[in-house]
Structure formats: structure tokens, C-alpha cells
Amino acid sequence: MMYEQQQLQNQMMMRVDLRNKKVDHGRETMEEEKLEIVDLSSMSLDSLPNPSLNLATICKLDLSNNNLQNIPESLTARLLNVVVLDVHSNQLKSLPNSIGCLTKLKVLNAAGNLLAFLPKTIENCRCLEELNANFNKLSMLPDNIGYELVNLKKLSVNSNKLMLLPHSISYLTSLKVLDARLNNLRSLPEDLENLINLQVLNVSQNFQYLETLPYSIGLLFSLVELDISYNRITSLPDSMGCLRKLQKLSVEGNPLVSPPMEVVEHGLHMVKEYLSDKMNAGHRSPLKKKSWVGKLVKYGTFNGSIRNHHSNSEEREGFIMSEYRSIDGLASPRYTGIFSPRHRFFSPKRIFTR
């Protein structure tokens, strides 16, 4: 036991990366304290050894793939210069409240644990740019998370038990990627248009819960990829016809009525044109299906029924038909094994060209 403790102490002392930073302030040159990367991943740790090095010198701490059930408050509070903290794939039921002391933290990976909530103090990590809390047991996010984490660029909370996203999410104006698939989402915040830099939005596989999308989703003018597959959505907001930068759209697994399937089958271009026309009509004069039959003839090979072969693939480019494997009783038995906490991933997407 003493030998193992000594080995851990030696590991803590290892300097994997040593950086001498020089900052030029006019005539004055100031050399910052040496910062270290400490890697304690995949060591079957049940608890953390008492470190003999100065924790304030660590810029990256990797504790992933262990058996940790908690991280001491006192240890976290002393990680004053940590920029990257990786604790994924442990047995953590909570994160220490002292995580709010990490004012320089930019990347936090807490995926693959047993977290039921995130500490409210995480709102103090205002330099945070990437937060990964996938594969936990989260039922909610801190109410004010969006008001405080103004530099957050990527938020990944897939495979949890979230029923809603807090209203403050719409204030994350730096956010580029939001991944909230495989939850229990009932709705999305109404003011999504404030997410002016959002490029990727994935709210797929909320199954029987998510039935509508807010009109503001069509005001996400930076949006490039949108995945809403495997929900209960019957109608896409007309405003989505304004998404000029949208290149990939995944809608399969929904009981869509508007746009109708004969439009959907002809790809993203036709979907956007349909929604634009419907929006311009202002719902005062309903679109005649007959007029759309003419457009389908123009862009495809419509002759009373949809033919998927020999169609114009250019018009369909960007329309995604994902090969997701559903879970929680909706998967075939041979696929259920791949969703264990240590081995859960999805099959790659492909462009719909059938």
C-alpha cells in the first residue's frame, strides 16, 4: 500500500509539459510561474492522493477513467490556474462547489458519471468555453447558467434526463454547438434568436416528448446543421425557410405533416422553399397542393408518386438521413449493448441520396 501511494505521489510530481510564458508589458517583461500538466487517467483510483506539488501550478488536470466517487473541495479550490479539467468516466455523483473558484477554467469534461445536477457555483467559471456533461443523470441545468457563462462555445448535455433547457440558455451569445439529444425535452426556449453564433443544434431522439419547435428557430441565421430526428414533431416552423446557411437537416422519425412527405423526400432545398412560400403566404391563402406538384415535377421526377431513383442529387444535397439506433426499448436487442456508459456512440450520418 505504501509503495502504491509512493507511485501515485511520483506520478503527481511528473511534469509532462513545462511552459515558460513571457508577457511583454511595454518595457517590462514578466515571467509567469511554470505551469504543469498532470495526467492521472486510467489508474483505477478510488480516491486522490495528497499532492505534494503546488496545485496552483497545474494548468491541466486529467482524472478521467478512474473510479472516483468524489473530488475533495479543498483540492479543487487550490487549482487556481487550471484551464482544462477532465473527470470523465468516473463514478462522481456531484461536482465540488469549489469548482466556482476555477476562474481560468476553459474546458470541463464531466461526461460518463452519475451527476444528477451541476453545482450552481459553476456560473462563476466565466472563462468556460466548453462544457461536456454527456451520459449523466441530469434532470435540470442551473437556472442562470446562460446569464453567466458568456464565453461558452460548446454545450454538450446529451444522454441525460433533461425535461427542459433553462430560459437563460438563449443568452449564450458565443455558443456555436448545442447538443441536447437523447433527453426528455418537452420544449425549447422561445428566444433562440439570441444565439447569433449557433452553428450546430442537435435535439434529436427526445422521442415521445418533443412535439413542437419555437418559431425563433428560423432566426438562427448562423445555423449550419440541425438535427431534430426521432421526436414527435408534426410541423416545421415556416420561419425555417429563412435559414440560408443551413446545409444539413435531419428530420426522419417524426410524423411530419408540414411540409408533406413528398416535399421532404426531395431534400433540403425543397423544404426551405416550401416553408418560405408558406411564410410569405401569411397563412391567408393556403398553399394549393396542386402548385407544389408542379414544382416537384420541376425539381424531381414526380408523376403521381415519388420515385427515389434517378433524381437530382444536387437538389437533395445537405439533407441528412441519420442511421441512429434507438434505445430504451426502441432498439433491437442486438444493439442495446453499445449504450453502456463506457461504450456508447452513434453510427455515422450519410447524405440522403436514394
Short mmCIF file of the C-alpha atoms (twelve columns), coordinates in Angstrom:
data_MODEL
# 
_entry.id   MODEL 
# 
loop_
_atom_site.group_PDB 
_atom_site.id 
_atom_site.type_symbol 
_atom_site.label_atom_id 
_atom_site.label_alt_id 
_atom_site.label_comp_id 
_atom_site.label_asym_id 
_atom_site.label_seq_id 
_atom_site.Cartn_x 
_atom_site.Cartn_y 
_atom_site.Cartn_z 
_atom_site.pdbx_PDB_model_num 
ATOM 1   C CA . MET A 1   0.000   0.000  0.000   1 
ATOM 2   C CA . MET A 2   2.857   2.373  0.893   1 
ATOM 3   C CA . TYR A 3   4.542   1.536  -2.383  1 
ATOM 4   C CA . GLU A 4   1.349   2.304  -4.336  1 
ATOM 5   C CA . GLN A 5   0.943   5.624  -2.535  1 
ATOM 6   C CA . GLN A 6   4.548   6.490  -3.360  1 
ATOM 7   C CA . GLN A 7   3.939   5.648  -7.019  1 
ATOM 8   C CA . LEU A 8   0.957   7.973  -7.087  1 
ATOM 9   C CA . GLN A 9   2.975   10.730 -5.481  1 
ATOM 10  C CA . ASN A 10  5.658   10.273 -8.108  1 
ATOM 11  C CA . GLN A 11  3.037   10.470 -10.822 1 
ATOM 12  C CA . MET A 12  1.677   13.685 -9.383  1 
ATOM 13  C CA . MET A 13  5.176   15.129 -9.478  1 
ATOM 14  C CA . MET A 14  5.746   14.333 -13.125 1 
ATOM 15  C CA . ARG A 15  5.933   17.367 -15.329 1 
ATOM 16  C CA . VAL A 16  4.501   16.300 -18.655 1 
ATOM 17  C CA . ASP A 17  4.514   19.743 -20.108 1 
ATOM 18  C CA . LEU A 18  6.533   22.647 -18.809 1 
ATOM 19  C CA . ARG A 19  5.767   26.112 -20.078 1 
ATOM 20  C CA . ASN A 20  7.686   29.293 -19.511 1 
ATOM 21  C CA . LYS A 21  5.423   32.137 -20.505 1 
ATOM 22  C CA . LYS A 22  6.735   35.604 -21.082 1 
ATOM 23  C CA . VAL A 23  4.361   38.530 -21.175 1 
ATOM 24  C CA . ASP A 24  5.600   41.810 -22.570 1 
ATOM 25  C CA . HIS A 25  4.119   44.839 -20.807 1 
ATOM 26  C CA . GLY A 26  5.723   47.786 -22.563 1 
ATOM 27  C CA . ARG A 27  9.325   47.940 -21.303 1 
ATOM 28  C CA . GLU A 28  8.654   45.390 -18.621 1 
ATOM 29  C CA . THR A 29  8.957   41.616 -19.233 1 
ATOM 30  C CA . MET A 30  7.325   39.381 -16.681 1 
ATOM 31  C CA . GLU A 31  7.946   35.643 -16.462 1 
ATOM 32  C CA . GLU A 32  4.948   33.715 -15.221 1 
ATOM 33  C CA . GLU A 33  5.131   30.767 -12.892 1 
ATOM 34  C CA . LYS A 34  5.814   27.417 -14.532 1 
ATOM 35  C CA . LEU A 35  2.591   25.570 -15.294 1 
ATOM 36  C CA . GLU A 36  2.236   21.823 -15.438 1 
ATOM 37  C CA . ILE A 37  0.010   19.167 -16.999 1 
ATOM 38  C CA . VAL A 38  -0.791  16.332 -14.599 1 
ATOM 39  C CA . ASP A 39  -2.211  13.100 -16.013 1 
ATOM 40  C CA . LEU A 40  -3.711  10.610 -13.553 1 
ATOM 41  C CA . SER A 41  -6.096  8.995  -16.011 1 
ATOM 42  C CA . SER A 42  -6.815  5.245  -16.184 1 
ATOM 43  C CA . MET A 43  -5.094  4.416  -12.884 1 
ATOM 44  C CA . SER A 44  -8.073  2.727  -11.168 1 
ATOM 45  C CA . LEU A 45  -8.073  5.402  -8.484  1 
ATOM 46  C CA . ASP A 46  -10.807 5.238  -5.835  1 
ATOM 47  C CA . SER A 47  -9.557  8.393  -4.163  1 
ATOM 48  C CA . LEU A 48  -6.958  11.056 -4.818  1 
ATOM 49  C CA . PRO A 49  -3.594  11.024 -3.046  1 
ATOM 50  C CA . ASN A 50  -2.474  14.052 -1.084  1 
ATOM 51  C CA . PRO A 51  -0.468  16.010 -3.638  1 
ATOM 52  C CA . SER A 52  2.995   17.173 -2.689  1 
ATOM 53  C CA . LEU A 53  3.248   19.673 -5.524  1 
ATOM 54  C CA . ASN A 54  1.744   23.133 -5.585  1 
ATOM 55  C CA . LEU A 55  -1.727  22.726 -7.133  1 
ATOM 56  C CA . ALA A 56  -1.657  26.334 -8.265  1 
ATOM 57  C CA . THR A 57  0.979   25.371 -10.859 1 
ATOM 58  C CA . ILE A 58  -1.338  22.950 -12.709 1 
ATOM 59  C CA . CYS A 59  -2.890  24.165 -15.940 1 
ATOM 60  C CA . LYS A 60  -4.397  20.817 -16.980 1 
ATOM 61  C CA . LEU A 61  -5.562  18.010 -14.718 1 
ATOM 62  C CA . ASP A 62  -6.736  14.701 -16.172 1 
ATOM 63  C CA . LEU A 63  -8.507  12.379 -13.716 1 
ATOM 64  C CA . SER A 64  -10.551 10.520 -16.318 1 
ATOM 65  C CA . ASN A 65  -11.261 6.776  -16.454 1 
ATOM 66  C CA . ASN A 66  -10.916 6.072  -12.750 1 
ATOM 67  C CA . ASN A 67  -13.325 5.023  -10.001 1 
ATOM 68  C CA . LEU A 68  -13.558 8.344  -8.203  1 
ATOM 69  C CA . GLN A 69  -16.787 8.960  -6.289  1 
ATOM 70  C CA . ASN A 70  -15.906 12.471 -5.193  1 
ATOM 71  C CA . ILE A 71  -13.330 15.203 -5.651  1 
ATOM 72  C CA . PRO A 72  -12.282 16.959 -2.439  1 
ATOM 73  C CA . GLU A 73  -13.456 20.546 -2.104  1 
ATOM 74  C CA . SER A 74  -10.079 21.607 -0.744  1 
ATOM 75  C CA . LEU A 75  -8.221  20.183 -3.731  1 
ATOM 76  C CA . THR A 76  -10.431 21.888 -6.288  1 
ATOM 77  C CA . ALA A 77  -10.238 25.240 -4.532  1 
ATOM 78  C CA . ARG A 78  -6.442  25.242 -4.930  1 
ATOM 79  C CA . LEU A 79  -6.467  24.647 -8.705  1 
ATOM 80  C CA . LEU A 80  -6.311  28.378 -9.265  1 
ATOM 81  C CA . ASN A 81  -4.627  28.232 -12.687 1 
ATOM 82  C CA . VAL A 82  -6.272  25.161 -14.139 1 
ATOM 83  C CA . VAL A 83  -7.557  25.695 -17.681 1 
ATOM 84  C CA . VAL A 84  -8.613  22.128 -18.535 1 
ATOM 85  C CA . LEU A 85  -10.229 19.741 -16.048 1 
ATOM 86  C CA . ASP A 86  -11.112 16.247 -17.272 1 
ATOM 87  C CA . VAL A 87  -13.014 13.948 -14.895 1 
ATOM 88  C CA . HIS A 88  -14.983 11.925 -17.429 1 
ATOM 89  C CA . SER A 89  -15.780 8.232  -16.898 1 
ATOM 90  C CA . ASN A 90  -15.714 8.063  -13.119 1 
ATOM 91  C CA . GLN A 91  -18.426 7.405  -10.518 1 
ATOM 92  C CA . LEU A 92  -18.987 11.010 -9.490  1 
ATOM 93  C CA . LYS A 93  -22.426 11.806 -8.107  1 
ATOM 94  C CA . SER A 94  -21.653 15.510 -7.784  1 
ATOM 95  C CA . LEU A 95  -19.000 18.077 -8.589  1 
ATOM 96  C CA . PRO A 96  -17.471 20.098 -5.743  1 
ATOM 97  C CA . ASN A 97  -18.984 23.512 -5.069  1 
ATOM 98  C CA . SER A 98  -15.466 24.908 -5.019  1 
ATOM 99  C CA . ILE A 99  -15.375 24.471 -8.787  1 
ATOM 100 C CA . GLY A 100 -16.594 28.059 -8.788  1 
ATOM 101 C CA . CYS A 101 -13.087 29.074 -7.705  1 
ATOM 102 C CA . LEU A 102 -11.682 27.988 -11.092 1 
ATOM 103 C CA . THR A 103 -11.916 31.380 -12.710 1 
ATOM 104 C CA . LYS A 104 -9.479  30.442 -15.501 1 
ATOM 105 C CA . LEU A 105 -11.192 27.172 -16.442 1 
ATOM 106 C CA . LYS A 106 -11.943 26.903 -20.161 1 
ATOM 107 C CA . VAL A 107 -12.720 23.199 -20.667 1 
ATOM 108 C CA . LEU A 108 -14.642 20.945 -18.296 1 
ATOM 109 C CA . ASN A 109 -15.322 17.335 -19.233 1 
ATOM 110 C CA . ALA A 110 -17.551 15.551 -16.719 1 
ATOM 111 C CA . ALA A 111 -19.162 13.069 -19.121 1 
ATOM 112 C CA . GLY A 112 -19.919 9.481  -18.170 1 
ATOM 113 C CA . ASN A 113 -20.563 9.968  -14.460 1 
ATOM 114 C CA . LEU A 114 -23.623 9.802  -12.191 1 
ATOM 115 C CA . LEU A 115 -24.280 13.527 -11.876 1 
ATOM 116 C CA . ALA A 116 -27.873 14.442 -11.042 1 
ATOM 117 C CA . PHE A 117 -27.158 18.188 -11.115 1 
ATOM 118 C CA . LEU A 118 -24.417 20.709 -11.759 1 
ATOM 119 C CA . PRO A 119 -23.395 22.962 -8.856  1 
ATOM 120 C CA . LYS A 120 -24.781 26.470 -9.045  1 
ATOM 121 C CA . THR A 121 -21.265 27.776 -8.474  1 
ATOM 122 C CA . ILE A 122 -20.290 26.669 -11.985 1 
ATOM 123 C CA . GLU A 123 -21.760 30.000 -13.047 1 
ATOM 124 C CA . ASN A 124 -18.608 31.625 -11.636 1 
ATOM 125 C CA . CYS A 125 -16.446 29.865 -14.247 1 
ATOM 126 C CA . ARG A 126 -16.912 32.753 -16.651 1 
ATOM 127 C CA . CYS A 127 -13.960 31.790 -18.861 1 
ATOM 128 C CA . LEU A 128 -15.545 28.401 -19.602 1 
ATOM 129 C CA . GLU A 129 -15.710 27.714 -23.344 1 
ATOM 130 C CA . GLU A 130 -16.574 24.011 -23.446 1 
ATOM 131 C CA . LEU A 131 -18.784 22.045 -21.072 1 
ATOM 132 C CA . ASN A 132 -19.324 18.332 -21.599 1 
ATOM 133 C CA . ALA A 133 -21.802 16.640 -19.257 1 
ATOM 134 C CA . ASN A 134 -22.974 13.865 -21.589 1 
ATOM 135 C CA . PHE A 135 -24.091 10.488 -20.205 1 
ATOM 136 C CA . ASN A 136 -25.087 11.528 -16.716 1 
ATOM 137 C CA . LYS A 137 -28.404 11.708 -14.838 1 
ATOM 138 C CA . LEU A 138 -29.035 15.432 -15.120 1 
ATOM 139 C CA . SER A 139 -32.693 16.407 -14.794 1 
ATOM 140 C CA . MET A 140 -32.026 20.160 -14.951 1 
ATOM 141 C CA . LEU A 141 -29.316 22.735 -15.544 1 
ATOM 142 C CA . PRO A 142 -28.624 25.743 -13.285 1 
ATOM 143 C CA . ASP A 143 -31.229 28.432 -13.986 1 
ATOM 144 C CA . ASN A 144 -28.714 31.231 -14.534 1 
ATOM 145 C CA . ILE A 145 -26.130 29.262 -16.485 1 
ATOM 146 C CA . GLY A 146 -26.747 31.272 -19.638 1 
ATOM 147 C CA . TYR A 147 -26.512 34.643 -17.948 1 
ATOM 148 C CA . GLU A 148 -23.059 33.969 -16.536 1 
ATOM 149 C CA . LEU A 149 -21.174 31.666 -18.926 1 
ATOM 150 C CA . VAL A 150 -20.964 34.300 -21.628 1 
ATOM 151 C CA . ASN A 151 -17.883 32.723 -23.276 1 
ATOM 152 C CA . LEU A 152 -19.348 29.229 -23.626 1 
ATOM 153 C CA . LYS A 153 -18.956 27.956 -27.191 1 
ATOM 154 C CA . LYS A 154 -19.890 24.284 -26.871 1 
ATOM 155 C CA . LEU A 155 -22.505 22.800 -24.549 1 
ATOM 156 C CA . SER A 156 -22.940 19.016 -24.644 1 
ATOM 157 C CA . VAL A 157 -25.610 17.541 -22.377 1 
ATOM 158 C CA . ASN A 158 -26.794 14.569 -24.418 1 
ATOM 159 C CA . SER A 159 -27.961 11.291 -22.871 1 
ATOM 160 C CA . ASN A 160 -29.376 12.742 -19.663 1 
ATOM 161 C CA . LYS A 161 -32.890 13.206 -18.230 1 
ATOM 162 C CA . LEU A 162 -33.413 16.871 -19.028 1 
ATOM 163 C CA . MET A 163 -37.053 17.891 -19.400 1 
ATOM 164 C CA . LEU A 164 -36.277 21.467 -20.403 1 
ATOM 165 C CA . LEU A 165 -33.423 23.849 -21.045 1 
ATOM 166 C CA . PRO A 166 -33.379 26.958 -18.855 1 
ATOM 167 C CA . HIS A 167 -34.552 30.207 -20.436 1 
ATOM 168 C CA . SER A 168 -31.114 31.697 -19.808 1 
ATOM 169 C CA . ILE A 169 -29.643 29.348 -22.458 1 
ATOM 170 C CA . SER A 170 -30.812 31.869 -25.046 1 
ATOM 171 C CA . TYR A 171 -28.299 34.380 -23.649 1 
ATOM 172 C CA . LEU A 172 -25.275 32.267 -24.606 1 
ATOM 173 C CA . THR A 173 -24.404 34.535 -27.495 1 
ATOM 174 C CA . SER A 174 -20.981 32.892 -28.043 1 
ATOM 175 C CA . LEU A 175 -22.454 29.383 -28.288 1 
ATOM 176 C CA . LYS A 176 -21.620 27.528 -31.502 1 
ATOM 177 C CA . VAL A 177 -22.651 23.950 -30.672 1 
ATOM 178 C CA . LEU A 178 -25.608 22.783 -28.565 1 
ATOM 179 C CA . ASP A 179 -26.058 19.023 -28.228 1 
ATOM 180 C CA . ALA A 180 -29.126 18.031 -26.188 1 
ATOM 181 C CA . ARG A 181 -30.131 14.797 -27.899 1 
ATOM 182 C CA . LEU A 182 -31.321 11.727 -26.002 1 
ATOM 183 C CA . ASN A 183 -33.115 13.566 -23.211 1 
ATOM 184 C CA . ASN A 184 -36.757 14.055 -22.195 1 
ATOM 185 C CA . LEU A 185 -37.131 17.571 -23.587 1 
ATOM 186 C CA . ARG A 186 -40.728 18.815 -23.758 1 
ATOM 187 C CA . SER A 187 -39.893 22.105 -25.465 1 
ATOM 188 C CA . LEU A 188 -37.117 24.506 -26.387 1 
ATOM 189 C CA . PRO A 189 -36.697 28.091 -25.134 1 
ATOM 190 C CA . GLU A 190 -38.653 30.671 -27.113 1 
ATOM 191 C CA . ASP A 191 -35.880 33.246 -27.516 1 
ATOM 192 C CA . LEU A 192 -33.410 31.171 -29.513 1 
ATOM 193 C CA . GLU A 193 -32.776 34.039 -31.922 1 
ATOM 194 C CA . ASN A 194 -30.295 35.467 -29.403 1 
ATOM 195 C CA . LEU A 195 -27.941 32.571 -30.176 1 
ATOM 196 C CA . ILE A 196 -26.418 34.552 -33.010 1 
ATOM 197 C CA . ASN A 197 -23.339 32.300 -33.391 1 
ATOM 198 C CA . LEU A 198 -25.027 28.906 -33.091 1 
ATOM 199 C CA . GLN A 199 -23.929 26.659 -35.952 1 
ATOM 200 C CA . VAL A 200 -24.920 23.163 -34.797 1 
ATOM 201 C CA . LEU A 201 -28.128 22.264 -32.934 1 
ATOM 202 C CA . ASN A 202 -28.976 18.658 -32.081 1 
ATOM 203 C CA . VAL A 203 -32.197 17.910 -30.171 1 
ATOM 204 C CA . SER A 204 -32.818 14.527 -31.745 1 
ATOM 205 C CA . GLN A 205 -34.161 11.423 -30.009 1 
ATOM 206 C CA . ASN A 206 -36.289 13.029 -27.352 1 
ATOM 207 C CA . PHE A 207 -38.844 10.543 -28.694 1 
ATOM 208 C CA . GLN A 208 -42.395 10.982 -27.398 1 
ATOM 209 C CA . TYR A 209 -41.677 14.258 -25.601 1 
ATOM 210 C CA . LEU A 210 -40.674 16.953 -28.099 1 
ATOM 211 C CA . GLU A 211 -43.670 17.845 -30.271 1 
ATOM 212 C CA . THR A 212 -43.064 21.430 -31.421 1 
ATOM 213 C CA . LEU A 213 -40.234 23.786 -32.306 1 
ATOM 214 C CA . PRO A 214 -40.265 27.506 -31.454 1 
ATOM 215 C CA . TYR A 215 -40.733 29.987 -34.302 1 
ATOM 216 C CA . SER A 216 -37.410 31.560 -33.280 1 
ATOM 217 C CA . ILE A 217 -35.511 28.524 -34.559 1 
ATOM 218 C CA . GLY A 218 -35.839 30.083 -38.001 1 
ATOM 219 C CA . LEU A 219 -33.973 33.160 -36.767 1 
ATOM 220 C CA . LEU A 220 -30.760 31.248 -36.064 1 
ATOM 221 C CA . PHE A 221 -29.072 32.809 -39.062 1 
ATOM 222 C CA . SER A 222 -25.675 31.166 -38.400 1 
ATOM 223 C CA . LEU A 223 -27.151 27.657 -38.205 1 
ATOM 224 C CA . VAL A 224 -25.428 25.127 -40.499 1 
ATOM 225 C CA . GLU A 225 -26.593 21.782 -39.061 1 
ATOM 226 C CA . LEU A 226 -29.946 20.951 -37.467 1 
ATOM 227 C CA . ASP A 227 -30.920 17.507 -36.195 1 
ATOM 228 C CA . ILE A 228 -34.481 17.082 -34.894 1 
ATOM 229 C CA . SER A 229 -34.865 13.412 -35.833 1 
ATOM 230 C CA . TYR A 230 -36.876 10.895 -33.813 1 
ATOM 231 C CA . ASN A 231 -39.230 13.210 -31.992 1 
ATOM 232 C CA . ARG A 232 -42.990 13.773 -32.353 1 
ATOM 233 C CA . ILE A 233 -42.829 16.924 -34.458 1 
ATOM 234 C CA . THR A 234 -45.689 17.272 -36.942 1 
ATOM 235 C CA . SER A 235 -44.881 20.703 -38.358 1 
ATOM 236 C CA . LEU A 236 -41.723 22.676 -39.057 1 
ATOM 237 C CA . PRO A 237 -41.980 26.416 -38.328 1 
ATOM 238 C CA . ASP A 238 -42.376 28.463 -41.510 1 
ATOM 239 C CA . SER A 239 -39.516 30.644 -40.304 1 
ATOM 240 C CA . MET A 240 -37.067 27.830 -41.087 1 
ATOM 241 C CA . GLY A 241 -37.329 28.923 -44.685 1 
ATOM 242 C CA . CYS A 242 -35.073 31.836 -43.674 1 
ATOM 243 C CA . LEU A 243 -32.152 29.587 -42.659 1 
ATOM 244 C CA . ARG A 244 -29.931 30.464 -45.600 1 
ATOM 245 C CA . LYS A 245 -26.762 28.927 -44.144 1 
ATOM 246 C CA . LEU A 246 -28.418 25.629 -43.257 1 
ATOM 247 C CA . GLN A 247 -26.652 22.791 -45.068 1 
ATOM 248 C CA . LYS A 248 -27.701 19.678 -43.164 1 
ATOM 249 C CA . LEU A 249 -31.168 18.874 -41.878 1 
ATOM 250 C CA . SER A 250 -32.246 15.612 -40.258 1 
ATOM 251 C CA . VAL A 251 -35.990 15.123 -39.711 1 
ATOM 252 C CA . GLU A 252 -36.561 11.386 -40.021 1 
ATOM 253 C CA . GLY A 253 -38.547 9.585  -37.337 1 
ATOM 254 C CA . ASN A 254 -41.109 12.411 -36.979 1 
ATOM 255 C CA . PRO A 255 -44.810 12.270 -38.004 1 
ATOM 256 C CA . LEU A 256 -44.357 15.317 -40.251 1 
ATOM 257 C CA . VAL A 257 -47.418 16.803 -41.943 1 
ATOM 258 C CA . SER A 258 -45.974 20.196 -42.862 1 
ATOM 259 C CA . PRO A 259 -44.029 20.068 -45.049 1 
ATOM 260 C CA . PRO A 260 -45.624 16.962 -46.538 1 
ATOM 261 C CA . MET A 261 -43.503 13.911 -47.215 1 
ATOM 262 C CA . GLU A 262 -43.445 14.459 -50.982 1 
ATOM 263 C CA . VAL A 263 -41.606 17.716 -50.286 1 
ATOM 264 C CA . VAL A 264 -39.339 16.237 -47.613 1 
ATOM 265 C CA . GLU A 265 -38.292 13.401 -49.922 1 
ATOM 266 C CA . HIS A 266 -36.923 15.935 -52.388 1 
ATOM 267 C CA . GLY A 267 -34.444 17.316 -49.893 1 
ATOM 268 C CA . LEU A 268 -33.385 20.413 -48.051 1 
ATOM 269 C CA . HIS A 269 -33.751 22.875 -50.928 1 
ATOM 270 C CA . MET A 270 -37.382 21.982 -51.479 1 
ATOM 271 C CA . VAL A 271 -38.150 22.011 -47.753 1 
ATOM 272 C CA . LYS A 272 -36.782 25.534 -47.392 1 
ATOM 273 C CA . GLU A 273 -38.606 26.729 -50.498 1 
ATOM 274 C CA . TYR A 274 -41.877 25.222 -49.279 1 
ATOM 275 C CA . LEU A 275 -41.551 26.893 -45.872 1 
ATOM 276 C CA . SER A 276 -40.566 30.227 -47.432 1 
ATOM 277 C CA . ASP A 277 -43.607 30.186 -49.710 1 
ATOM 278 C CA . LYS A 278 -45.848 29.239 -46.810 1 
ATOM 279 C CA . MET A 279 -44.446 32.062 -44.685 1 
ATOM 280 C CA . ASN A 280 -44.841 34.594 -47.483 1 
ATOM 281 C CA . ALA A 281 -48.438 33.493 -47.956 1 
ATOM 282 C CA . GLY A 282 -49.002 34.592 -44.369 1 
ATOM 283 C CA . HIS A 283 -51.461 31.753 -43.874 1 
ATOM 284 C CA . ARG A 284 -54.101 33.902 -45.524 1 
ATOM 285 C CA . SER A 285 -54.300 31.879 -48.684 1 
ATOM 286 C CA . PRO A 286 -53.422 28.254 -48.029 1 
ATOM 287 C CA . LEU A 287 -50.943 26.701 -50.427 1 
ATOM 288 C CA . LYS A 288 -52.552 24.555 -53.039 1 
ATOM 289 C CA . LYS A 289 -51.091 21.118 -53.251 1 
ATOM 290 C CA . LYS A 290 -51.556 21.307 -56.994 1 
ATOM 291 C CA . SER A 291 -49.000 24.107 -57.306 1 
ATOM 292 C CA . TRP A 292 -46.486 22.060 -55.399 1 
ATOM 293 C CA . VAL A 293 -46.982 19.076 -57.673 1 
ATOM 294 C CA . GLY A 294 -45.728 21.342 -60.469 1 
ATOM 295 C CA . LYS A 295 -42.616 22.261 -58.501 1 
ATOM 296 C CA . LEU A 296 -41.928 18.629 -57.701 1 
ATOM 297 C CA . VAL A 297 -42.090 17.864 -61.393 1 
ATOM 298 C CA . LYS A 298 -39.573 20.661 -61.994 1 
ATOM 299 C CA . TYR A 299 -37.095 19.559 -59.352 1 
ATOM 300 C CA . GLY A 300 -37.621 15.820 -59.416 1 
ATOM 301 C CA . THR A 301 -39.446 13.087 -61.258 1 
ATOM 302 C CA . PHE A 302 -42.882 13.340 -59.666 1 
ATOM 303 C CA . ASN A 303 -45.531 11.567 -61.717 1 
ATOM 304 C CA . GLY A 304 -48.196 10.939 -59.128 1 
ATOM 305 C CA . SER A 305 -45.872 9.072  -56.807 1 
ATOM 306 C CA . ILE A 306 -42.390 9.801  -55.504 1 
ATOM 307 C CA . ARG A 307 -39.625 7.982  -57.303 1 
ATOM 308 C CA . ASN A 308 -36.379 7.941  -55.365 1 
ATOM 309 C CA . HIS A 309 -34.124 6.696  -58.130 1 
ATOM 310 C CA . HIS A 310 -32.542 8.760  -60.901 1 
ATOM 311 C CA . SER A 311 -33.394 12.008 -59.088 1 
ATOM 312 C CA . ASN A 312 -31.341 15.179 -58.979 1 
ATOM 313 C CA . SER A 313 -28.891 14.634 -56.119 1 
ATOM 314 C CA . GLU A 314 -27.762 18.260 -56.230 1 
ATOM 315 C CA . GLU A 315 -31.203 19.417 -55.052 1 
ATOM 316 C CA . ARG A 316 -31.057 16.937 -52.189 1 
ATOM 317 C CA . GLU A 317 -27.547 17.767 -51.071 1 
ATOM 318 C CA . GLY A 318 -27.389 18.525 -47.381 1 
ATOM 319 C CA . PHE A 319 -30.497 16.590 -46.425 1 
ATOM 320 C CA . ILE A 320 -29.432 14.143 -43.773 1 
ATOM 321 C CA . MET A 321 -30.904 10.723 -43.133 1 
ATOM 322 C CA . SER A 322 -29.124 9.558  -39.999 1 
ATOM 323 C CA . GLU A 323 -28.669 5.915  -39.100 1 
ATOM 324 C CA . TYR A 324 -29.308 6.372  -35.398 1 
ATOM 325 C CA . ARG A 325 -30.005 3.280  -33.374 1 
ATOM 326 C CA . SER A 326 -32.798 3.990  -30.932 1 
ATOM 327 C CA . ILE A 327 -32.551 2.895  -27.305 1 
ATOM 328 C CA . ASP A 328 -34.715 2.440  -24.184 1 
ATOM 329 C CA . GLY A 329 -36.884 -0.318 -25.550 1 
ATOM 330 C CA . LEU A 330 -36.996 1.065  -29.069 1 
ATOM 331 C CA . ALA A 331 -33.790 -0.636 -30.107 1 
ATOM 332 C CA . SER A 332 -33.482 -4.151 -31.377 1 
ATOM 333 C CA . PRO A 333 -31.863 -6.425 -28.745 1 
ATOM 334 C CA . ARG A 334 -28.607 -6.768 -30.662 1 
ATOM 335 C CA . TYR A 335 -27.923 -3.039 -30.423 1 
ATOM 336 C CA . THR A 336 -28.598 -2.415 -26.747 1 
ATOM 337 C CA . GLY A 337 -25.096 -3.396 -25.638 1 
ATOM 338 C CA . ILE A 338 -23.418 -0.478 -27.347 1 
ATOM 339 C CA . PHE A 339 -25.021 2.038  -24.978 1 
ATOM 340 C CA . SER A 340 -23.130 1.094  -21.826 1 
ATOM 341 C CA . PRO A 341 -21.585 4.135  -20.055 1 
ATOM 342 C CA . ARG A 342 -18.123 3.207  -21.312 1 
ATOM 343 C CA . HIS A 343 -19.141 2.322  -24.844 1 
ATOM 344 C CA . ARG A 344 -21.950 4.479  -26.175 1 
ATOM 345 C CA . PHE A 345 -21.759 6.051  -29.553 1 
ATOM 346 C CA . PHE A 346 -23.776 6.514  -32.718 1 
ATOM 347 C CA . SER A 347 -23.351 5.319  -36.231 1 
ATOM 348 C CA . PRO A 348 -22.123 7.907  -38.742 1 
ATOM 349 C CA . LYS A 349 -24.521 10.027 -40.761 1 
ATOM 350 C CA . ARG A 350 -24.784 9.932  -44.512 1 
ATOM 351 C CA . ILE A 351 -26.209 12.217 -47.144 1 
ATOM 352 C CA . PHE A 352 -29.658 11.162 -48.304 1 
ATOM 353 C CA . THR A 353 -29.279 10.330 -51.997 1 
ATOM 354 C CA . ARG A 354 -31.684 7.466  -52.520 1 
# 
